Short mmCIF file of C-alpha atoms and ligand atoms in Angstrom, two decimals:
data_model
loop_
_atom_site.label_atom_id
_atom_site.label_comp_id
_atom_site.label_asym_id
_atom_site.label_seq_id
_atom_site.Cartn_x
_atom_site.Cartn_y
_atom_site.Cartn_z
CA MET A 559 111.38 106.47 119.39
CA VAL A 560 109.54 104.34 121.96
CA ASP A 561 108.66 104.69 125.67
CA LEU A 562 108.57 101.18 127.07
CA LYS A 563 108.98 102.38 130.64
CA LYS A 564 105.83 104.48 130.59
CA GLN A 565 103.97 101.61 128.95
CA TYR A 566 105.13 99.24 131.72
CA LEU A 567 104.15 101.61 134.52
CA LYS A 568 100.54 101.64 133.27
CA ILE A 569 100.23 97.87 133.68
CA LYS A 570 102.78 97.46 136.48
CA PRO A 571 100.57 95.73 139.07
CA GLU A 572 99.44 93.05 136.60
CA ILE A 573 102.94 92.48 135.23
CA ASP A 574 104.63 92.42 138.62
CA THR A 575 102.18 89.84 139.95
CA ALA A 576 102.66 87.63 136.89
CA VAL A 577 106.46 87.85 137.05
CA VAL A 578 106.58 87.10 140.77
CA ASN A 579 104.28 84.15 140.12
CA VAL A 580 106.70 82.70 137.61
CA MET A 581 109.56 83.08 140.07
CA THR A 582 107.54 81.53 142.89
CA ASN A 583 106.60 78.55 140.74
CA ALA A 584 110.19 78.36 139.41
CA ASN A 585 108.90 76.76 136.22
CA PHE A 586 111.13 78.87 134.01
CA ILE A 587 111.02 76.66 130.92
CA ASN A 588 107.70 75.54 129.39
CA GLY A 589 105.67 76.72 132.38
CA ALA A 590 101.87 76.92 132.24
CA GLU A 591 102.09 80.55 131.08
CA VAL A 592 103.59 79.48 127.75
CA LYS A 593 100.60 77.28 126.95
CA SER A 594 98.17 79.92 128.18
CA PHE A 595 99.71 82.62 125.98
CA GLN A 596 99.79 80.21 123.05
CA ASN A 597 96.07 79.48 123.45
CA ASN A 598 95.16 83.13 123.85
CA LEU A 599 97.17 84.16 120.79
CA GLU A 600 95.51 81.36 118.78
CA SER A 601 92.11 82.79 119.69
CA TYR A 602 93.20 86.35 119.02
CA LEU A 603 94.50 85.52 115.54
CA ASN A 604 91.84 82.90 114.83
CA ILE A 605 94.48 80.35 113.90
CA LYS A 606 94.73 76.65 114.83
CA HIS A 607 98.35 76.57 115.93
CA VAL A 608 100.74 79.04 117.53
CA ILE A 609 104.24 77.68 118.10
CA PRO A 610 106.21 79.93 120.46
CA CYS A 611 109.97 80.23 119.96
CA ALA A 612 112.95 82.30 121.04
CA ASN A 613 112.81 85.22 118.59
CA GLY A 614 111.48 86.29 115.20
CA THR A 615 114.64 85.33 113.33
CA ASP A 616 114.39 81.77 114.70
CA ALA A 617 110.71 81.69 113.71
CA LEU A 618 111.70 82.38 110.09
CA GLN A 619 114.46 79.77 110.19
CA ILE A 620 112.20 77.13 111.75
CA ALA A 621 109.54 77.89 109.12
CA MET A 622 112.01 77.29 106.28
CA MET A 623 113.28 74.09 107.93
CA GLY A 624 109.74 72.90 108.63
CA LEU A 625 108.73 73.27 104.99
CA GLY A 626 111.65 71.06 104.01
CA LEU A 627 113.47 73.69 101.98
CA LYS A 628 116.83 72.34 100.81
CA PRO A 629 120.19 73.95 99.95
CA GLY A 630 120.00 75.51 96.50
CA ASP A 631 116.24 76.17 96.70
CA GLU A 632 115.36 79.73 95.80
CA VAL A 633 113.23 81.86 98.10
CA ILE A 634 111.87 85.20 96.95
CA THR A 635 111.69 88.13 99.34
CA ALA A 636 111.86 91.92 99.34
CA SER A 637 115.14 93.79 99.12
CA PHE A 638 113.67 96.66 101.13
CA THR A 639 113.38 94.92 104.51
CA TYR A 640 115.15 94.07 107.72
CA VAL A 641 118.07 91.67 107.29
CA ALA A 642 116.65 88.80 109.37
CA THR A 643 114.34 87.70 106.58
CA ALA A 644 117.11 86.93 104.10
CA GLU A 645 119.82 86.07 106.63
CA VAL A 646 118.24 82.80 107.69
CA MET A 647 117.84 81.77 104.05
CA ALA A 648 121.57 82.17 103.50
CA LEU A 649 122.34 80.30 106.74
CA LEU A 650 120.29 77.33 105.53
CA GLY A 651 122.03 77.32 102.15
CA LEU A 652 118.90 78.60 100.41
CA VAL A 653 119.28 81.25 97.76
CA PRO A 654 117.59 84.52 98.69
CA ILE A 655 116.16 86.13 95.58
CA LEU A 656 115.67 89.78 96.36
CA VAL A 657 113.03 91.75 94.49
CA GLU A 658 111.76 95.29 94.17
CA ALA A 659 109.29 97.14 96.40
CA LYS A 660 106.06 98.83 95.40
CA GLU A 661 106.71 102.52 95.39
CA PHE A 662 103.90 103.71 97.64
CA ASP A 663 103.39 100.82 100.06
CA PHE A 664 107.06 99.95 100.80
CA THR A 665 106.15 96.22 100.49
CA ILE A 666 107.23 93.64 97.90
CA ASP A 667 105.89 94.09 94.35
CA PRO A 668 103.94 90.98 93.23
CA ALA A 669 104.68 91.69 89.56
CA GLU A 670 108.40 91.47 90.37
CA ILE A 671 107.88 88.21 92.30
CA GLU A 672 106.32 86.66 89.23
CA LYS A 673 109.28 87.71 87.07
CA ALA A 674 111.78 86.21 89.55
CA ILE A 675 110.26 82.73 89.59
CA THR A 676 112.46 79.90 88.20
CA PRO A 677 112.16 76.09 88.36
CA LYS A 678 114.21 76.30 91.59
CA THR A 679 111.81 78.66 93.36
CA LYS A 680 110.20 77.03 96.40
CA ALA A 681 108.79 79.84 98.54
CA ILE A 682 107.88 83.49 98.81
CA VAL A 683 108.46 85.46 102.02
CA PRO A 684 106.43 88.68 101.95
CA VAL A 685 107.24 91.13 104.75
CA HIS A 686 104.36 93.18 106.16
CA LEU A 687 106.66 96.15 106.46
CA PHE A 688 105.99 98.97 108.97
CA GLY A 689 102.65 97.48 110.06
CA GLN A 690 100.43 96.78 107.08
CA GLY A 691 99.96 93.92 104.69
CA ALA A 692 102.00 93.16 101.61
CA ASP A 693 99.76 92.52 98.59
CA MET A 694 98.66 89.09 99.90
CA ASN A 695 95.81 88.47 97.46
CA ALA A 696 98.17 88.76 94.50
CA ILE A 697 100.92 86.86 96.31
CA MET A 698 98.65 83.93 97.25
CA ASP A 699 97.42 83.80 93.67
CA ILE A 700 101.01 83.59 92.35
CA ALA A 701 101.88 80.97 94.97
CA ARG A 702 98.90 78.79 93.96
CA ARG A 703 99.67 79.03 90.26
CA HIS A 704 103.35 78.13 90.76
CA ASN A 705 102.90 75.75 93.69
CA LEU A 706 105.06 77.79 96.09
CA PHE A 707 105.00 78.05 99.88
CA VAL A 708 104.25 81.41 101.49
CA ILE A 709 105.87 82.42 104.79
CA GLU A 710 104.59 85.76 106.07
CA ASP A 711 107.09 87.85 108.00
CA THR A 712 104.66 89.47 110.43
CA ALA A 713 107.29 90.79 112.86
CA GLN A 714 106.10 94.37 112.28
CA ALA A 715 102.39 93.81 111.80
CA LEU A 716 100.96 91.62 114.55
CA GLY A 717 97.31 92.58 115.06
CA ALA A 718 96.79 94.04 111.59
CA THR A 719 94.07 92.54 109.40
CA TYR A 720 93.77 91.98 105.68
CA GLN A 721 90.78 91.72 103.36
CA LEU A 722 90.95 88.50 101.32
CA SER A 723 89.65 88.24 97.74
CA ASN A 724 86.63 86.28 99.04
CA GLY A 725 85.65 89.29 101.15
CA GLU A 726 86.65 87.75 104.46
CA SER A 727 89.04 89.47 106.81
CA ALA A 728 92.05 87.60 108.24
CA ALA A 729 94.84 88.49 110.64
CA LEU A 730 98.16 89.04 108.92
CA GLY A 731 100.33 86.00 109.52
CA THR A 732 97.41 83.59 109.08
CA ILE A 733 97.04 83.80 105.29
CA GLY A 734 100.09 81.94 103.97
CA ASP A 735 101.33 78.47 104.94
CA ILE A 736 103.16 79.88 107.96
CA GLY A 737 103.22 83.26 109.69
CA CYS A 738 106.22 84.36 111.75
CA THR A 739 106.43 87.10 114.32
CA SER A 740 108.77 88.68 116.85
CA PHE A 741 108.12 89.84 120.41
CA PHE A 742 111.25 92.02 120.55
CA PRO A 743 110.51 94.77 123.11
CA SER A 744 109.80 97.52 120.56
CA LYS A 745 107.55 95.40 118.33
CA ASN A 746 103.79 95.98 118.50
CA LEU A 747 103.45 93.11 120.95
CA GLY A 748 106.77 93.22 122.76
CA CYS A 749 108.04 91.24 125.74
CA TYR A 750 110.84 92.22 128.14
CA GLY A 751 113.58 90.42 126.25
CA ASP A 752 113.47 88.23 123.15
CA GLY A 753 110.60 86.11 121.91
CA GLY A 754 108.90 84.93 118.74
CA ALA A 755 106.25 82.64 117.34
CA LEU A 756 105.04 80.78 114.25
CA PHE A 757 101.41 80.41 113.16
CA THR A 758 99.79 77.80 110.94
CA ASN A 759 96.43 76.14 110.30
CA ASN A 760 98.10 72.94 109.08
CA ASP A 761 98.13 70.24 111.82
CA GLU A 762 100.94 68.19 110.33
CA LEU A 763 103.12 71.23 109.67
CA ALA A 764 102.48 72.50 113.20
CA ALA A 765 103.70 69.22 114.69
CA ASN A 766 106.78 69.40 112.50
CA LEU A 767 107.55 73.03 113.44
CA ARG A 768 107.11 72.23 117.13
CA MET A 769 109.48 69.29 116.79
CA ILE A 770 112.13 71.35 114.99
CA ALA A 771 111.96 74.13 117.59
CA ASN A 772 112.55 71.46 120.24
CA HIS A 773 115.79 69.75 119.10
CA GLY A 774 113.94 67.65 116.53
CA GLN A 775 112.24 65.54 119.19
CA LYS A 776 108.59 64.61 119.70
CA VAL A 777 109.44 62.22 122.51
CA ARG A 778 112.13 63.35 124.91
CA TYR A 779 115.62 62.14 123.96
CA TYR A 780 114.37 60.62 120.68
CA HIS A 781 115.53 62.95 117.89
CA ASP A 782 113.84 62.34 114.54
CA VAL A 783 115.29 65.28 112.64
CA ILE A 784 117.96 67.94 113.13
CA GLY A 785 116.31 70.76 115.02
CA VAL A 786 117.21 73.83 117.03
CA ASN A 787 116.79 74.96 120.61
CA SER A 788 114.28 77.77 120.42
CA ARG A 789 111.88 78.39 123.29
CA LEU A 790 109.85 81.27 124.62
CA ASP A 791 110.73 81.70 128.32
CA THR A 792 107.90 81.27 130.81
CA MET A 793 108.62 84.77 132.14
CA GLN A 794 108.24 86.33 128.68
CA ALA A 795 105.07 84.31 128.01
CA ALA A 796 103.57 85.57 131.28
CA ILE A 797 104.30 89.17 130.27
CA LEU A 798 103.00 88.64 126.73
CA ASP A 799 99.78 87.06 127.98
CA ILE A 800 99.03 90.29 129.84
CA LYS A 801 100.11 92.60 127.05
CA LEU A 802 98.05 90.68 124.47
CA LYS A 803 94.92 91.91 126.27
CA HIS A 804 96.07 95.46 125.52
CA LEU A 805 97.18 94.88 121.94
CA ASN A 806 94.12 96.35 120.25
CA ARG A 807 94.28 99.40 122.47
CA TYR A 808 97.99 99.75 121.67
CA ALA A 809 97.23 99.59 117.95
CA GLU A 810 94.56 102.25 118.44
CA SER A 811 97.07 104.56 120.19
CA ARG A 812 99.53 104.12 117.35
CA ARG A 813 96.84 104.85 114.79
CA THR A 814 95.88 108.03 116.67
CA VAL A 815 99.50 109.18 116.43
CA ALA A 816 99.59 108.34 112.71
CA ASP A 817 96.32 110.21 112.13
CA TYR A 818 97.79 113.25 113.87
CA TYR A 819 100.97 113.17 111.77
CA ASP A 820 98.96 112.63 108.58
CA LYS A 821 96.70 115.57 109.26
CA ALA A 822 99.56 117.87 110.19
CA LEU A 823 101.92 116.88 107.38
CA VAL A 824 99.87 115.71 104.42
CA GLY A 825 100.40 117.91 101.38
CA SER A 826 103.62 119.44 102.77
CA GLU A 827 105.92 120.30 99.90
CA GLY A 828 108.86 117.89 99.76
CA LEU A 829 107.29 115.31 102.06
CA MET A 830 105.17 112.21 101.47
CA THR A 831 103.10 110.78 104.30
CA PRO A 832 102.75 106.97 104.36
CA ASN A 833 100.11 105.35 102.18
CA ARG A 834 97.48 103.12 103.79
CA ILE A 835 96.32 100.14 101.77
CA ALA A 836 92.58 99.88 101.05
CA THR A 837 92.54 96.13 101.75
CA GLY A 838 93.51 96.06 105.41
CA THR A 839 94.31 97.82 108.65
CA HIS A 840 97.64 99.43 109.51
CA VAL A 841 99.08 98.97 113.00
CA PHE A 842 101.88 101.49 112.43
CA HIS A 843 104.91 99.69 113.76
CA GLN A 844 106.62 102.65 112.09
CA TYR A 845 105.36 105.97 110.78
CA THR A 846 107.60 106.44 107.78
CA LEU A 847 107.81 109.60 105.73
CA ARG A 848 109.52 110.04 102.41
CA VAL A 849 111.61 113.18 102.29
CA LEU A 850 112.11 114.23 98.69
CA ASN A 851 114.76 116.29 96.87
CA GLY A 852 117.72 114.85 98.78
CA LYS A 853 116.73 116.60 102.01
CA ARG A 854 116.25 113.56 104.25
CA ASP A 855 119.58 113.71 106.09
CA ALA A 856 119.33 117.47 106.58
CA LEU A 857 115.85 117.08 108.07
CA ARG A 858 117.13 114.36 110.35
CA SER A 859 119.96 116.62 111.63
CA HIS A 860 117.53 119.51 112.05
CA LEU A 861 115.28 117.29 114.20
CA GLU A 862 118.19 115.87 116.17
CA GLU A 863 119.48 119.36 117.03
CA ARG A 864 116.04 120.16 118.42
CA GLY A 865 115.75 117.00 120.47
CA VAL A 866 113.45 115.07 118.15
CA PRO A 867 114.56 111.48 117.53
CA SER A 868 114.02 109.89 114.13
CA MET A 869 115.31 106.73 112.47
CA ILE A 870 116.10 105.45 109.00
CA TYR A 871 114.53 102.05 108.34
CA TYR A 872 116.49 101.02 106.27
CA PRO A 873 119.53 102.97 105.04
CA LEU A 874 120.47 100.25 102.53
CA PRO A 875 118.28 97.78 100.65
CA LEU A 876 119.53 94.23 101.17
CA HIS A 877 120.99 94.00 97.67
CA PHE A 878 123.38 96.82 98.63
CA GLN A 879 124.45 95.17 101.90
CA LYS A 880 127.95 93.74 101.77
CA ALA A 881 126.70 90.40 103.05
CA PHE A 882 124.28 90.05 100.14
CA GLU A 883 126.37 91.56 97.36
CA ASN A 884 125.81 89.61 94.17
CA ASP A 885 126.33 90.19 90.45
CA ARG A 886 122.65 89.53 90.06
CA TYR A 887 121.90 92.95 91.56
CA PRO A 888 123.92 95.77 90.01
CA LYS A 889 123.38 99.36 91.10
CA GLY A 890 120.12 100.56 89.62
CA SER A 891 118.60 97.07 89.44
CA MET A 892 115.95 98.03 92.01
CA PRO A 893 115.52 101.77 91.64
CA ILE A 894 112.51 102.04 93.94
CA SER A 895 114.13 100.23 96.88
CA GLU A 896 117.30 102.23 96.29
CA ARG A 897 115.40 105.51 96.27
CA LEU A 898 113.32 104.57 99.32
CA SER A 899 116.49 103.92 101.29
CA SER A 900 117.63 107.46 100.58
CA GLU A 901 114.24 109.06 101.30
CA VAL A 902 112.66 107.29 104.27
CA LEU A 903 112.54 108.80 107.74
CA SER A 904 110.54 107.29 110.58
CA LEU A 905 109.16 109.57 113.29
CA PRO A 906 108.58 108.50 116.91
CA ILE A 907 105.43 106.41 117.24
CA HIS A 908 104.39 104.39 120.27
CA THR A 909 101.57 103.78 122.69
CA GLU A 910 102.36 106.52 125.20
CA MET A 911 102.71 109.71 123.17
CA THR A 912 101.19 112.93 124.48
CA SER A 913 99.68 115.68 122.35
CA GLU A 914 102.46 118.03 123.55
CA GLU A 915 105.10 115.63 122.22
CA LEU A 916 103.27 115.30 118.91
CA GLU A 917 102.88 119.04 118.53
CA PHE A 918 106.58 119.53 119.30
CA ILE A 919 107.64 116.95 116.71
CA VAL A 920 105.36 118.30 113.99
CA ASP A 921 106.37 121.92 114.66
CA ASN A 922 110.01 120.95 114.25
CA VAL A 923 109.36 119.06 111.02
CA LYS A 924 107.48 122.05 109.65
CA SER A 925 110.09 124.57 110.74
CA PHE A 926 112.66 122.76 108.59
CA PHE A 927 110.61 123.31 105.45
CA ASN A 928 109.52 126.85 106.32
CA ALA A 929 113.00 128.11 107.18
C1 PLP B 457 112.26 92.33 114.09
C2 PLP B 457 112.16 91.69 112.80
C3 PLP B 457 112.58 90.36 112.59
C4 PLP B 457 113.36 89.56 113.60
O1 PLP B 457 112.84 89.47 114.85
P1 PLP B 457 113.84 89.21 116.10
O2 PLP B 457 112.90 88.83 117.20
O3 PLP B 457 114.57 90.47 116.35
O4 PLP B 457 114.73 88.09 115.74
C5 PLP B 457 112.34 89.78 111.36
N1 PLP B 457 111.76 90.46 110.37
C6 PLP B 457 111.37 91.74 110.49
C7 PLP B 457 110.71 92.43 109.36
C8 PLP B 457 111.56 92.40 111.71
O5 PLP B 457 111.19 93.68 111.83
#
């Protein structure tokens, strides 16, 4: 699905020098590289504050703590997403309110958000699933009207942009109150271990988030609030600072792969290629097909037998996961998310794919339908 080794080898001299530097300086925690990466990511995203942390799940948790969400508060998010988004809500005693996806974009449906709002609702967490924006203009409008916080889960869409209602373009993750991302190795900007970050334009909130990520202290050994221990290692920051310079090129490579798949597969009977929203760019964290007529698992086996990897993101919507089972969500309560889970199939997409690999993959997809 990814080729992180080949990607590393292309930037090996730069990375090796940076890693050896960190070891030589032995400043493994909060070294100069962390600040440097933070500053460079702030410029890249055009945001006032980047707060690095240990992983994307922590980023989401710190965001919810930083906004002062309290046990019993309801937070609305998509059912068709990765578990991390809703998991941290449950851990904090918040009530995750799962809602339906939009059929063709895979992201949360704003109309369903509006219906799920109650007096207890405090925040919305849209997920920019697979690499493009959720419907942020509609979501920000709902949030303003109902006085709700917006935390963008940008773990899959770092580097993608979005066209705001005022015509301006903004990086995903910089539109709501807080943006969260992950630097897990296979993410669009991945380090060589775990890492994450939060983004905000709000000075006061930034100071609060930074304090929470650092054991609730502003001054060492003086703890004002209950916090967590969540840092980005110097080593990972050094690697990310180098890879950030390549991020636009990486996005371009992914888009080239997506263009190739689109061209080869669009209009195939029984297949739907992924939609691209008109209001933003797509950085293709995943290239996700819908395989119709109950043939998804058979196609997956067909590909596997021929040496083509593929993945199902995600085989169950959250409201069908045992951990989130709730009378609120009977079978059939979110038919689109439920259907997507049975139809989606993601093909390999990464920065190092060759035209031979692409041709091989597409030929094998086509041979399934032509057999
Ligand atoms: C990867 C991911 C996360 C969590 O990031 P980690 O760094 O693995 O903790 C959260 N949300 C989404 C949508 C993700 O894809």
